[in-house]
């Protein structure tokens, strides 16, 4: 497949497909490459500052430096795409058409994944947009944070990653439909995925509640208006633990873990509805318990009594966690610039099949000649002409 994307959403779609076995070739602008190469944090190397963001999100693909703004590059892209099954891009709608490489100009067997902020059509389609606009327009930003404080963005680029995830699923479905031995047509598809749309899809009952009940859902902080006790509780060591004990069964277990069986007979906490109505009181009681213990002690007691619990992990906690080590959730990637870098591995795995670590993020144009020859089928003199004109660039390493 071809990854024509930049930043996060489209490249992440390609990354997920690569982790499931796809061969991904990334097409980048000569001289600059994917903007992710310029996003920090950076590690100091003999060649200068190097992006760890790129080291993680650029992996599992080759790099072809090809200028798509020039007719020769566009013609080469069409030939390159013909040797692939999927093309993923996240340019502003209409850009590929202006470059004569829109879906209608490519081979009909291709599945073309188009990711944008607001979709390929509609009155907002030409607006510029990044992740923050996706969570804002999609409705998540208004729900995130404390009721008496301004909205707070999630800690990572949620709409980018979520849209990439939905898009990869759609690409697999389109390929299955194309190649199904009973009903396959051999014709590909065009997938329209937008940042706000992925957020909108996960809003739970928010839209239905407004439609039928007139509810305009707002920020609830770390609690839920319909469930208690539930919060992120401060512990004696300054760390936070999340305890989820809204159901009657989990509440009984939490009472046992706290050594407070008396709470079970308190009418104010006798049902989920009563606990929700007295949320401040019951959450305060739990908070008084956790603040006298370390996070590890709270976890130990909760686990002993089968109460759902999790410490708010930092990167240091993740790196030291024995469960993640046992499952191989973290992998060492031998980056060609930064050296060995510990990174998160694939989120899902195929049971019973060997697991392969991600290939490192490529140097800009590292595989230009190899891919133009092997995938696009260009002859040596054709490749040489592209290199001489600067339409294509091969990394000198």
mmCIF file of C-alpha atoms in Angstrom:
data_model
loop_
_atom_site.group_PDB
_atom_site.id
_atom_site.type_symbol
_atom_site.label_atom_id
_atom_site.label_comp_id
_atom_site.label_asym_id
_atom_site.label_seq_id
_atom_site.Cartn_x
_atom_site.Cartn_y
_atom_site.Cartn_z
ATOM 1 C CA UNK A 1 0.000 0.000 0.000
ATOM 2 C CA UNK A 2 0.961 3.653 -0.406
ATOM 3 C CA UNK A 3 1.005 6.137 2.453
ATOM 4 C CA UNK A 4 0.713 9.667 1.057
ATOM 5 C CA UNK A 5 -0.160 11.141 4.430
ATOM 6 C CA UNK A 6 1.535 13.475 6.833
ATOM 7 C CA UNK A 7 1.258 14.134 10.550
ATOM 8 C CA UNK A 8 -0.812 11.457 12.245
ATOM 9 C CA UNK A 9 -4.169 10.187 10.979
ATOM 10 C CA UNK A 10 -3.283 8.775 7.541
ATOM 11 C CA UNK A 11 0.167 7.488 8.549
ATOM 12 C CA UNK A 12 -1.391 5.790 11.589
ATOM 13 C CA UNK A 13 -3.947 4.084 9.353
ATOM 14 C CA UNK A 14 -1.030 2.755 7.311
ATOM 15 C CA UNK A 15 0.831 1.749 10.473
ATOM 16 C CA UNK A 16 -2.053 -0.374 11.727
ATOM 17 C CA UNK A 17 -2.291 -2.155 8.389
ATOM 18 C CA UNK A 18 1.481 -2.680 8.433
ATOM 19 C CA UNK A 19 1.254 -4.265 11.874
ATOM 20 C CA UNK A 20 -1.225 -6.736 10.401
ATOM 21 C CA UNK A 21 1.167 -7.626 7.578
ATOM 22 C CA UNK A 22 0.723 -4.998 4.863
ATOM 23 C CA UNK A 23 3.770 -3.788 2.907
ATOM 24 C CA UNK A 24 3.676 0.001 3.189
ATOM 25 C CA UNK A 25 5.547 2.465 0.991
ATOM 26 C CA UNK A 26 5.507 6.072 2.150
ATOM 27 C CA UNK A 27 5.692 8.837 -0.453
ATOM 28 C CA UNK A 28 7.240 12.041 0.935
ATOM 29 C CA UNK A 29 8.108 15.452 -0.427
ATOM 30 C CA UNK A 30 11.838 15.659 -1.276
ATOM 31 C CA UNK A 31 13.792 17.852 1.083
ATOM 32 C CA UNK A 32 11.205 18.058 3.855
ATOM 33 C CA UNK A 33 9.374 14.772 4.146
ATOM 34 C CA UNK A 34 6.535 14.108 6.547
ATOM 35 C CA UNK A 35 5.961 16.949 9.000
ATOM 36 C CA UNK A 36 6.206 14.394 11.802
ATOM 37 C CA UNK A 37 9.955 14.441 11.214
ATOM 38 C CA UNK A 38 9.900 18.030 12.544
ATOM 39 C CA UNK A 39 7.780 17.459 15.673
ATOM 40 C CA UNK A 40 9.548 17.037 19.026
ATOM 41 C CA UNK A 41 10.670 15.849 21.411
ATOM 42 C CA UNK A 42 14.077 15.520 19.823
ATOM 43 C CA UNK A 43 17.120 13.466 20.693
ATOM 44 C CA UNK A 44 20.582 14.824 19.931
ATOM 45 C CA UNK A 45 22.428 12.737 17.324
ATOM 46 C CA UNK A 46 25.610 13.260 15.249
ATOM 47 C CA UNK A 47 23.361 14.315 12.373
ATOM 48 C CA UNK A 48 21.438 16.849 14.468
ATOM 49 C CA UNK A 49 18.139 16.829 16.332
ATOM 50 C CA UNK A 50 16.026 13.762 15.568
ATOM 51 C CA UNK A 51 12.305 13.431 16.258
ATOM 52 C CA UNK A 52 11.220 10.642 18.586
ATOM 53 C CA UNK A 53 7.650 11.287 17.385
ATOM 54 C CA UNK A 54 8.787 10.258 13.900
ATOM 55 C CA UNK A 55 10.762 7.316 15.299
ATOM 56 C CA UNK A 56 7.513 5.879 16.669
ATOM 57 C CA UNK A 57 4.965 6.864 14.022
ATOM 58 C CA UNK A 58 7.156 6.505 10.942
ATOM 59 C CA UNK A 59 8.067 2.872 11.475
ATOM 60 C CA UNK A 60 7.082 -0.209 9.451
ATOM 61 C CA UNK A 61 7.336 1.385 5.993
ATOM 62 C CA UNK A 62 9.760 2.329 3.270
ATOM 63 C CA UNK A 63 10.343 5.940 2.199
ATOM 64 C CA UNK A 64 10.126 7.218 -1.371
ATOM 65 C CA UNK A 65 11.014 10.873 -1.925
ATOM 66 C CA UNK A 66 8.844 11.956 -4.859
ATOM 67 C CA UNK A 67 7.599 15.433 -5.800
ATOM 68 C CA UNK A 68 3.876 15.093 -6.443
ATOM 69 C CA UNK A 69 3.575 18.746 -7.442
ATOM 70 C CA UNK A 70 5.357 18.071 -10.730
ATOM 71 C CA UNK A 71 3.796 16.195 -13.674
ATOM 72 C CA UNK A 72 6.625 13.648 -13.769
ATOM 73 C CA UNK A 73 6.051 12.863 -10.095
ATOM 74 C CA UNK A 74 2.325 12.523 -10.662
ATOM 75 C CA UNK A 75 2.844 10.104 -13.524
ATOM 76 C CA UNK A 76 5.244 8.087 -11.390
ATOM 77 C CA UNK A 77 2.726 8.018 -8.549
ATOM 78 C CA UNK A 78 0.053 6.593 -10.858
ATOM 79 C CA UNK A 79 2.406 3.806 -11.900
ATOM 80 C CA UNK A 80 3.409 3.186 -8.311
ATOM 81 C CA UNK A 81 -0.209 3.027 -7.140
ATOM 82 C CA UNK A 82 -1.045 0.508 -9.871
ATOM 83 C CA UNK A 83 1.249 -1.978 -8.140
ATOM 84 C CA UNK A 84 -0.523 -1.568 -4.785
ATOM 85 C CA UNK A 85 -3.915 -2.357 -3.254
ATOM 86 C CA UNK A 86 -4.489 0.620 -0.953
ATOM 87 C CA UNK A 87 -3.646 4.328 -1.064
ATOM 88 C CA UNK A 88 -4.157 6.441 2.053
ATOM 89 C CA UNK A 89 -3.943 10.256 2.079
ATOM 90 C CA UNK A 90 -4.960 13.213 4.232
ATOM 91 C CA UNK A 91 -4.540 16.242 2.005
ATOM 92 C CA UNK A 92 -7.218 18.914 1.965
ATOM 93 C CA UNK A 93 -10.083 17.718 -0.289
ATOM 94 C CA UNK A 94 -9.422 18.461 -3.943
ATOM 95 C CA UNK A 95 -5.628 18.524 -3.665
ATOM 96 C CA UNK A 96 -5.040 15.163 -5.340
ATOM 97 C CA UNK A 97 -7.479 16.085 -8.098
ATOM 98 C CA UNK A 98 -5.500 19.268 -8.821
ATOM 99 C CA UNK A 99 -2.409 17.089 -9.080
ATOM 100 C CA UNK A 100 -4.179 14.662 -11.456
ATOM 101 C CA UNK A 101 -3.824 11.780 -9.015
ATOM 102 C CA UNK A 102 -7.325 11.678 -7.541
ATOM 103 C CA UNK A 103 -9.102 8.308 -7.283
ATOM 104 C CA UNK A 104 -10.603 8.659 -10.759
ATOM 105 C CA UNK A 105 -7.070 8.929 -12.201
ATOM 106 C CA UNK A 106 -5.778 5.820 -10.452
ATOM 107 C CA UNK A 107 -6.233 2.109 -11.165
ATOM 108 C CA UNK A 108 -9.795 0.960 -10.525
ATOM 109 C CA UNK A 109 -8.756 -1.922 -8.257
ATOM 110 C CA UNK A 110 -7.432 0.468 -5.616
ATOM 111 C CA UNK A 111 -8.993 1.150 -2.247
ATOM 112 C CA UNK A 112 -8.350 4.853 -1.673
ATOM 113 C CA UNK A 113 -8.628 6.031 1.934
ATOM 114 C CA UNK A 114 -9.213 9.785 2.149
ATOM 115 C CA UNK A 115 -8.856 11.373 5.584
ATOM 116 C CA UNK A 116 -9.646 15.018 6.236
ATOM 117 C CA UNK A 117 -10.873 17.235 9.040
ATOM 118 C CA UNK A 118 -14.431 17.760 7.786
ATOM 119 C CA UNK A 119 -14.927 15.207 5.006
ATOM 120 C CA UNK A 120 -14.672 15.293 1.227
ATOM 121 C CA UNK A 121 -17.911 17.236 0.746
ATOM 122 C CA UNK A 122 -20.232 19.554 2.656
ATOM 123 C CA UNK A 123 -19.937 23.282 3.379
ATOM 124 C CA UNK A 124 -16.963 22.874 5.745
ATOM 125 C CA UNK A 125 -14.896 20.522 3.593
ATOM 126 C CA UNK A 126 -12.340 23.145 2.560
ATOM 127 C CA UNK A 127 -11.628 24.356 6.053
ATOM 128 C CA UNK A 128 -8.154 23.591 7.390
ATOM 129 C CA UNK A 129 -8.250 21.294 10.372
ATOM 130 C CA UNK A 130 -6.123 19.327 12.801
ATOM 131 C CA UNK A 131 -6.831 17.029 15.734
ATOM 132 C CA UNK A 132 -8.033 19.776 18.090
ATOM 133 C CA UNK A 133 -10.756 20.766 15.625
ATOM 134 C CA UNK A 134 -11.847 17.145 15.396
ATOM 135 C CA UNK A 135 -12.405 16.808 19.131
ATOM 136 C CA UNK A 136 -14.020 20.246 19.275
ATOM 137 C CA UNK A 137 -16.415 19.934 16.358
ATOM 138 C CA UNK A 138 -17.079 16.247 17.106
ATOM 139 C CA UNK A 139 -18.341 17.060 20.592
ATOM 140 C CA UNK A 140 -15.666 15.557 22.849
ATOM 141 C CA UNK A 141 -13.955 18.766 23.950
ATOM 142 C CA UNK A 142 -17.144 20.082 25.543
ATOM 143 C CA UNK A 143 -17.355 16.913 27.659
ATOM 144 C CA UNK A 144 -13.752 16.842 28.868
ATOM 145 C CA UNK A 145 -12.676 18.518 32.089
ATOM 146 C CA UNK A 146 -14.295 19.776 35.282
ATOM 147 C CA UNK A 147 -17.730 21.445 35.208
ATOM 148 C CA UNK A 148 -16.433 24.760 36.577
ATOM 149 C CA UNK A 149 -13.294 24.923 34.449
ATOM 150 C CA UNK A 150 -12.589 25.410 30.721
ATOM 151 C CA UNK A 151 -12.664 22.325 28.462
ATOM 152 C CA UNK A 152 -9.460 20.265 28.526
ATOM 153 C CA UNK A 153 -8.062 18.436 25.540
ATOM 154 C CA UNK A 154 -7.195 14.740 25.960
ATOM 155 C CA UNK A 155 -3.495 14.066 26.468
ATOM 156 C CA UNK A 156 -2.906 12.651 22.971
ATOM 157 C CA UNK A 157 -4.268 13.411 19.497
ATOM 158 C CA UNK A 158 -7.395 11.318 19.904
ATOM 159 C CA UNK A 159 -9.269 12.253 16.728
ATOM 160 C CA UNK A 160 -6.198 11.598 14.574
ATOM 161 C CA UNK A 161 -5.569 8.170 16.042
ATOM 162 C CA UNK A 162 -9.226 7.198 16.202
ATOM 163 C CA UNK A 163 -9.856 8.232 12.598
ATOM 164 C CA UNK A 164 -6.802 6.275 11.491
ATOM 165 C CA UNK A 165 -8.163 3.245 13.326
ATOM 166 C CA UNK A 166 -11.639 3.463 11.783
ATOM 167 C CA UNK A 167 -10.097 4.063 8.349
ATOM 168 C CA UNK A 168 -7.866 0.993 8.565
ATOM 169 C CA UNK A 169 -10.890 -1.132 9.462
ATOM 170 C CA UNK A 170 -12.804 0.282 6.494
ATOM 171 C CA UNK A 171 -9.866 -0.426 4.171
ATOM 172 C CA UNK A 172 -9.780 -4.083 5.195
ATOM 173 C CA UNK A 173 -13.547 -4.352 4.708
ATOM 174 C CA UNK A 174 -13.284 -2.781 1.241
ATOM 175 C CA UNK A 175 -10.506 -5.180 0.262
ATOM 176 C CA UNK A 176 -12.566 -8.123 1.459
ATOM 177 C CA UNK A 177 -15.542 -6.937 -0.587
ATOM 178 C CA UNK A 178 -13.327 -6.449 -3.630
ATOM 179 C CA UNK A 179 -11.713 -9.875 -3.402
ATOM 180 C CA UNK A 180 -14.544 -12.025 -2.023
ATOM 181 C CA UNK A 181 -14.609 -15.190 -4.120
ATOM 182 C CA UNK A 182 -18.415 -15.294 -4.226
ATOM 183 C CA UNK A 183 -19.353 -11.675 -4.788
ATOM 184 C CA UNK A 184 -16.139 -9.732 -5.344
ATOM 185 C CA UNK A 185 -16.144 -7.297 -8.224
ATOM 186 C CA UNK A 186 -12.413 -6.641 -8.457
ATOM 187 C CA UNK A 187 -13.192 -2.931 -8.187
ATOM 188 C CA UNK A 188 -11.870 -0.942 -5.277
ATOM 189 C CA UNK A 189 -13.549 1.794 -3.264
ATOM 190 C CA UNK A 190 -13.088 5.338 -2.004
ATOM 191 C CA UNK A 191 -13.309 5.731 1.779
ATOM 192 C CA UNK A 192 -14.217 9.140 3.214
ATOM 193 C CA UNK A 193 -13.083 9.412 6.847
ATOM 194 C CA UNK A 194 -13.050 12.670 8.794
ATOM 195 C CA UNK A 195 -11.602 13.669 12.147
ATOM 196 C CA UNK A 196 -14.789 14.985 13.689
ATOM 197 C CA UNK A 197 -16.756 11.960 12.438
ATOM 198 C CA UNK A 198 -14.713 9.490 14.427
ATOM 199 C CA UNK A 199 -15.271 11.522 17.585
ATOM 200 C CA UNK A 200 -18.971 11.894 16.872
ATOM 201 C CA UNK A 201 -19.284 8.108 16.600
ATOM 202 C CA UNK A 202 -18.070 7.502 20.162
ATOM 203 C CA UNK A 203 -20.312 10.042 21.931
ATOM 204 C CA UNK A 204 -22.380 7.265 23.529
ATOM 205 C CA UNK A 205 -25.941 8.477 24.257
ATOM 206 C CA UNK A 206 -25.135 12.188 23.873
ATOM 207 C CA UNK A 207 -27.097 12.855 20.662
ATOM 208 C CA UNK A 208 -30.018 10.551 21.495
ATOM 209 C CA UNK A 209 -30.313 12.094 24.946
ATOM 210 C CA UNK A 210 -30.555 15.564 23.430
ATOM 211 C CA UNK A 211 -33.037 14.408 20.816
ATOM 212 C CA UNK A 212 -35.469 12.604 23.117
ATOM 213 C CA UNK A 213 -34.839 14.138 26.539
ATOM 214 C CA UNK A 214 -33.480 17.589 25.799
ATOM 215 C CA UNK A 215 -30.265 16.849 27.683
ATOM 216 C CA UNK A 216 -27.217 18.903 26.732
ATOM 217 C CA UNK A 217 -24.469 16.785 28.187
ATOM 218 C CA UNK A 218 -21.656 18.674 29.893
ATOM 219 C CA UNK A 219 -18.368 18.161 31.689
ATOM 220 C CA UNK A 220 -18.389 15.901 34.750
ATOM 221 C CA UNK A 221 -14.685 15.796 35.541
ATOM 222 C CA UNK A 222 -13.523 12.382 36.730
ATOM 223 C CA UNK A 223 -16.931 11.370 38.031
ATOM 224 C CA UNK A 224 -20.209 10.271 36.472
ATOM 225 C CA UNK A 225 -23.540 11.716 37.477
ATOM 226 C CA UNK A 226 -25.139 8.269 37.298
ATOM 227 C CA UNK A 227 -22.560 6.259 39.261
ATOM 228 C CA UNK A 228 -20.649 6.429 42.555
ATOM 229 C CA UNK A 229 -18.176 5.874 44.023
ATOM 230 C CA UNK A 230 -16.021 6.507 40.992
ATOM 231 C CA UNK A 231 -13.140 8.959 40.781
ATOM 232 C CA UNK A 232 -9.400 9.394 40.490
ATOM 233 C CA UNK A 233 -8.360 9.424 44.136
ATOM 234 C CA UNK A 234 -5.229 11.037 45.572
ATOM 235 C CA UNK A 235 -2.940 8.755 47.581
ATOM 236 C CA UNK A 236 -0.348 9.445 50.278
ATOM 237 C CA UNK A 237 2.539 9.294 47.796
ATOM 238 C CA UNK A 238 1.033 11.948 45.517
ATOM 239 C CA UNK A 239 -0.141 9.449 42.915
ATOM 240 C CA UNK A 240 -3.709 8.853 41.804
ATOM 241 C CA UNK A 241 -5.714 5.655 41.556
ATOM 242 C CA UNK A 242 -8.975 5.134 39.702
ATOM 243 C CA UNK A 243 -11.536 3.038 41.568
ATOM 244 C CA UNK A 244 -14.741 1.940 39.838
ATOM 245 C CA UNK A 245 -17.287 0.699 42.371
ATOM 246 C CA UNK A 246 -20.667 1.885 41.137
ATOM 247 C CA UNK A 247 -22.427 -1.478 41.020
ATOM 248 C CA UNK A 248 -23.802 -3.008 44.197
ATOM 249 C CA UNK A 249 -21.356 -5.910 43.984
ATOM 250 C CA UNK A 250 -18.293 -3.725 43.493
ATOM 251 C CA UNK A 251 -19.428 -1.317 46.192
ATOM 252 C CA UNK A 252 -19.700 -4.194 48.678
ATOM 253 C CA UNK A 253 -16.191 -5.314 47.760
ATOM 254 C CA UNK A 254 -14.828 -1.784 48.151
ATOM 255 C CA UNK A 255 -16.421 -1.491 51.576
ATOM 256 C CA UNK A 256 -14.649 -4.690 52.574
ATOM 257 C CA UNK A 257 -11.338 -3.422 51.162
ATOM 258 C CA UNK A 258 -11.680 -0.200 53.172
ATOM 259 C CA UNK A 259 -12.721 -2.057 56.329
ATOM 260 C CA UNK A 260 -16.030 -0.167 56.326
ATOM 261 C CA UNK A 261 -18.823 -2.770 56.379
ATOM 262 C CA UNK A 262 -21.018 -0.166 58.079
ATOM 263 C CA UNK A 263 -21.407 1.663 54.765
ATOM 264 C CA UNK A 264 -23.386 -1.274 53.425
ATOM 265 C CA UNK A 265 -26.212 -0.626 55.856
ATOM 266 C CA UNK A 266 -26.326 3.131 55.327
ATOM 267 C CA UNK A 267 -29.539 3.967 53.455
ATOM 268 C CA UNK A 268 -27.775 6.766 51.610
ATOM 269 C CA UNK A 269 -25.584 4.160 49.887
ATOM 270 C CA UNK A 270 -28.026 1.264 49.639
ATOM 271 C CA UNK A 271 -28.508 1.453 45.848
ATOM 272 C CA UNK A 272 -26.685 2.843 42.855
ATOM 273 C CA UNK A 273 -29.250 5.629 42.562
ATOM 274 C CA UNK A 274 -28.795 6.584 46.215
ATOM 275 C CA UNK A 275 -25.013 6.542 45.911
ATOM 276 C CA UNK A 276 -25.218 8.739 42.814
ATOM 277 C CA UNK A 277 -27.497 11.135 44.694
ATOM 278 C CA UNK A 278 -24.954 11.297 47.532
ATOM 279 C CA UNK A 279 -21.935 11.243 45.228
ATOM 280 C CA UNK A 280 -19.927 13.925 47.034
ATOM 281 C CA UNK A 281 -20.350 12.165 50.355
ATOM 282 C CA UNK A 282 -19.405 8.640 49.283
ATOM 283 C CA UNK A 283 -16.562 9.802 47.047
ATOM 284 C CA UNK A 284 -15.264 11.866 49.963
ATOM 285 C CA UNK A 285 -15.271 8.823 52.223
ATOM 286 C CA UNK A 286 -13.270 6.846 49.663
ATOM 287 C CA UNK A 287 -10.890 9.790 49.174
ATOM 288 C CA UNK A 288 -10.261 9.924 52.943
ATOM 289 C CA UNK A 289 -9.273 6.258 52.803
ATOM 290 C CA UNK A 290 -6.936 6.461 49.800
ATOM 291 C CA UNK A 291 -5.103 9.575 50.974
ATOM 292 C CA UNK A 292 -3.786 7.633 53.952
ATOM 293 C CA UNK A 293 -2.261 4.918 51.796
ATOM 294 C CA UNK A 294 0.194 4.765 48.921
ATOM 295 C CA UNK A 295 -1.125 3.967 45.456
ATOM 296 C CA UNK A 296 0.435 0.502 45.664
ATOM 297 C CA UNK A 297 -1.288 -0.154 48.976
ATOM 298 C CA UNK A 298 -4.659 0.935 47.597
ATOM 299 C CA UNK A 299 -4.162 -1.257 44.544
ATOM 300 C CA UNK A 300 -3.145 -4.231 46.659
ATOM 301 C CA UNK A 301 -6.207 -3.967 48.886
ATOM 302 C CA UNK A 302 -8.570 -3.388 45.959
ATOM 303 C CA UNK A 303 -7.186 -6.314 43.975
ATOM 304 C CA UNK A 304 -7.391 -8.569 47.034
ATOM 305 C CA UNK A 305 -11.116 -7.799 47.222
ATOM 306 C CA UNK A 306 -11.699 -7.920 43.449
ATOM 307 C CA UNK A 307 -12.427 -4.202 43.050
ATOM 308 C CA UNK A 308 -11.611 -2.676 39.616
ATOM 309 C CA UNK A 309 -8.599 -0.415 40.145
ATOM 310 C CA UNK A 310 -5.795 1.198 38.192
ATOM 311 C CA UNK A 311 -3.036 3.610 39.076
ATOM 312 C CA UNK A 312 -2.659 6.586 36.742
ATOM 313 C CA UNK A 313 0.531 5.342 35.108
ATOM 314 C CA UNK A 314 3.352 7.558 33.919
ATOM 315 C CA UNK A 315 5.804 6.532 31.204
ATOM 316 C CA UNK A 316 8.198 5.404 33.956
ATOM 317 C CA UNK A 317 5.484 3.180 35.450
ATOM 318 C CA UNK A 318 4.743 1.643 32.067
ATOM 319 C CA UNK A 319 8.411 0.915 31.379
ATOM 320 C CA UNK A 320 8.749 -0.869 34.729
ATOM 321 C CA UNK A 321 5.476 -2.813 34.724
ATOM 322 C CA UNK A 322 5.951 -6.609 34.880
ATOM 323 C CA UNK A 323 2.638 -7.393 33.174
ATOM 324 C CA UNK A 324 3.516 -5.308 30.129
ATOM 325 C CA UNK A 325 6.956 -6.910 30.057
ATOM 326 C CA UNK A 326 5.443 -10.395 30.185
ATOM 327 C CA UNK A 327 3.085 -9.654 27.314
ATOM 328 C CA UNK A 328 5.680 -7.893 25.200
ATOM 329 C CA UNK A 329 3.758 -4.631 25.035
ATOM 330 C CA UNK A 330 6.989 -2.641 24.757
ATOM 331 C CA UNK A 331 9.540 -3.322 22.055
ATOM 332 C CA UNK A 332 13.068 -2.181 21.322
ATOM 333 C CA UNK A 333 13.356 -0.656 17.860
ATOM 334 C CA UNK A 334 16.801 -0.172 16.346
ATOM 335 C CA UNK A 335 16.301 3.254 14.824
ATOM 336 C CA UNK A 336 18.835 4.112 12.077
ATOM 337 C CA UNK A 337 19.439 7.554 13.615
ATOM 338 C CA UNK A 338 18.628 7.384 17.332
ATOM 339 C CA UNK A 339 19.800 3.835 17.977
ATOM 340 C CA UNK A 340 17.778 1.453 20.135
ATOM 341 C CA UNK A 341 14.546 3.141 21.313
ATOM 342 C CA UNK A 342 11.957 1.562 23.614
ATOM 343 C CA UNK A 343 8.501 2.006 22.078
ATOM 344 C CA UNK A 344 4.996 0.663 22.365
ATOM 345 C CA UNK A 345 4.387 -2.444 20.284
ATOM 346 C CA UNK A 346 1.261 -3.383 18.287
ATOM 347 C CA UNK A 347 -1.921 -3.227 20.351
ATOM 348 C CA UNK A 348 -3.375 -6.507 19.072
ATOM 349 C CA UNK A 349 -1.805 -9.800 18.147
ATOM 350 C CA UNK A 350 -2.687 -12.993 16.286
ATOM 351 C CA UNK A 351 -2.750 -15.815 18.816
ATOM 352 C CA UNK A 352 -0.460 -18.706 17.978
ATOM 353 C CA UNK A 353 1.531 -16.804 15.380
ATOM 354 C CA UNK A 354 5.044 -15.438 15.869
ATOM 355 C CA UNK A 355 5.291 -11.768 16.739
ATOM 356 C CA UNK A 356 7.613 -9.551 14.770
ATOM 357 C CA UNK A 357 9.004 -6.301 16.086
ATOM 358 C CA UNK A 358 8.327 -3.135 14.071
ATOM 359 C CA UNK A 359 10.813 -2.122 11.402
ATOM 360 C CA UNK A 360 12.425 1.247 12.228
ATOM 361 C CA UNK A 361 11.253 4.513 10.726
ATOM 362 C CA UNK A 362 13.082 5.072 7.421
ATOM 363 C CA UNK A 363 15.393 7.862 6.381
ATOM 364 C CA UNK A 364 13.841 10.296 3.918
ATOM 365 C CA UNK A 365 14.100 8.727 0.454
ATOM 366 C CA UNK A 366 15.923 5.677 1.795
ATOM 367 C CA UNK A 367 14.072 3.279 -0.529
ATOM 368 C CA UNK A 368 13.253 5.477 -3.526
ATOM 369 C CA UNK A 369 15.144 3.492 -6.156
ATOM 370 C CA UNK A 370 14.179 0.126 -4.699
ATOM 371 C CA UNK A 371 10.448 0.887 -4.653
ATOM 372 C CA UNK A 372 10.283 2.665 -8.010
ATOM 373 C CA UNK A 373 11.957 -0.329 -9.558
ATOM 374 C CA UNK A 374 10.264 -3.161 -7.701
ATOM 375 C CA UNK A 375 6.737 -1.787 -7.253
ATOM 376 C CA UNK A 376 6.269 0.755 -10.042
ATOM 377 C CA UNK A 377 8.303 -1.297 -12.508
ATOM 378 C CA UNK A 378 10.383 1.664 -13.728
ATOM 379 C CA UNK A 379 13.439 0.933 -15.808
ATOM 380 C CA UNK A 380 16.863 2.091 -14.711
ATOM 381 C CA UNK A 381 17.039 4.956 -17.180
ATOM 382 C CA UNK A 382 13.592 6.188 -16.129
ATOM 383 C CA UNK A 383 14.640 6.249 -12.488
ATOM 384 C CA UNK A 384 17.893 7.985 -13.351
ATOM 385 C CA UNK A 385 16.013 10.701 -15.219
ATOM 386 C CA UNK A 386 13.759 11.313 -12.207
ATOM 387 C CA UNK A 387 16.758 11.522 -9.904
ATOM 388 C CA UNK A 388 18.611 13.912 -12.182
ATOM 389 C CA UNK A 389 15.619 16.236 -12.420
ATOM 390 C CA UNK A 390 15.027 16.194 -8.657
ATOM 391 C CA UNK A 391 11.520 14.813 -9.040
ATOM 392 C CA UNK A 392 12.707 11.789 -7.066
ATOM 393 C CA UNK A 393 15.483 11.726 -4.472
ATOM 394 C CA UNK A 394 17.404 8.754 -3.093
ATOM 395 C CA UNK A 395 18.940 9.095 0.358
ATOM 396 C CA UNK A 396 22.719 8.995 0.017
ATOM 397 C CA UNK A 397 23.197 6.621 2.950
#
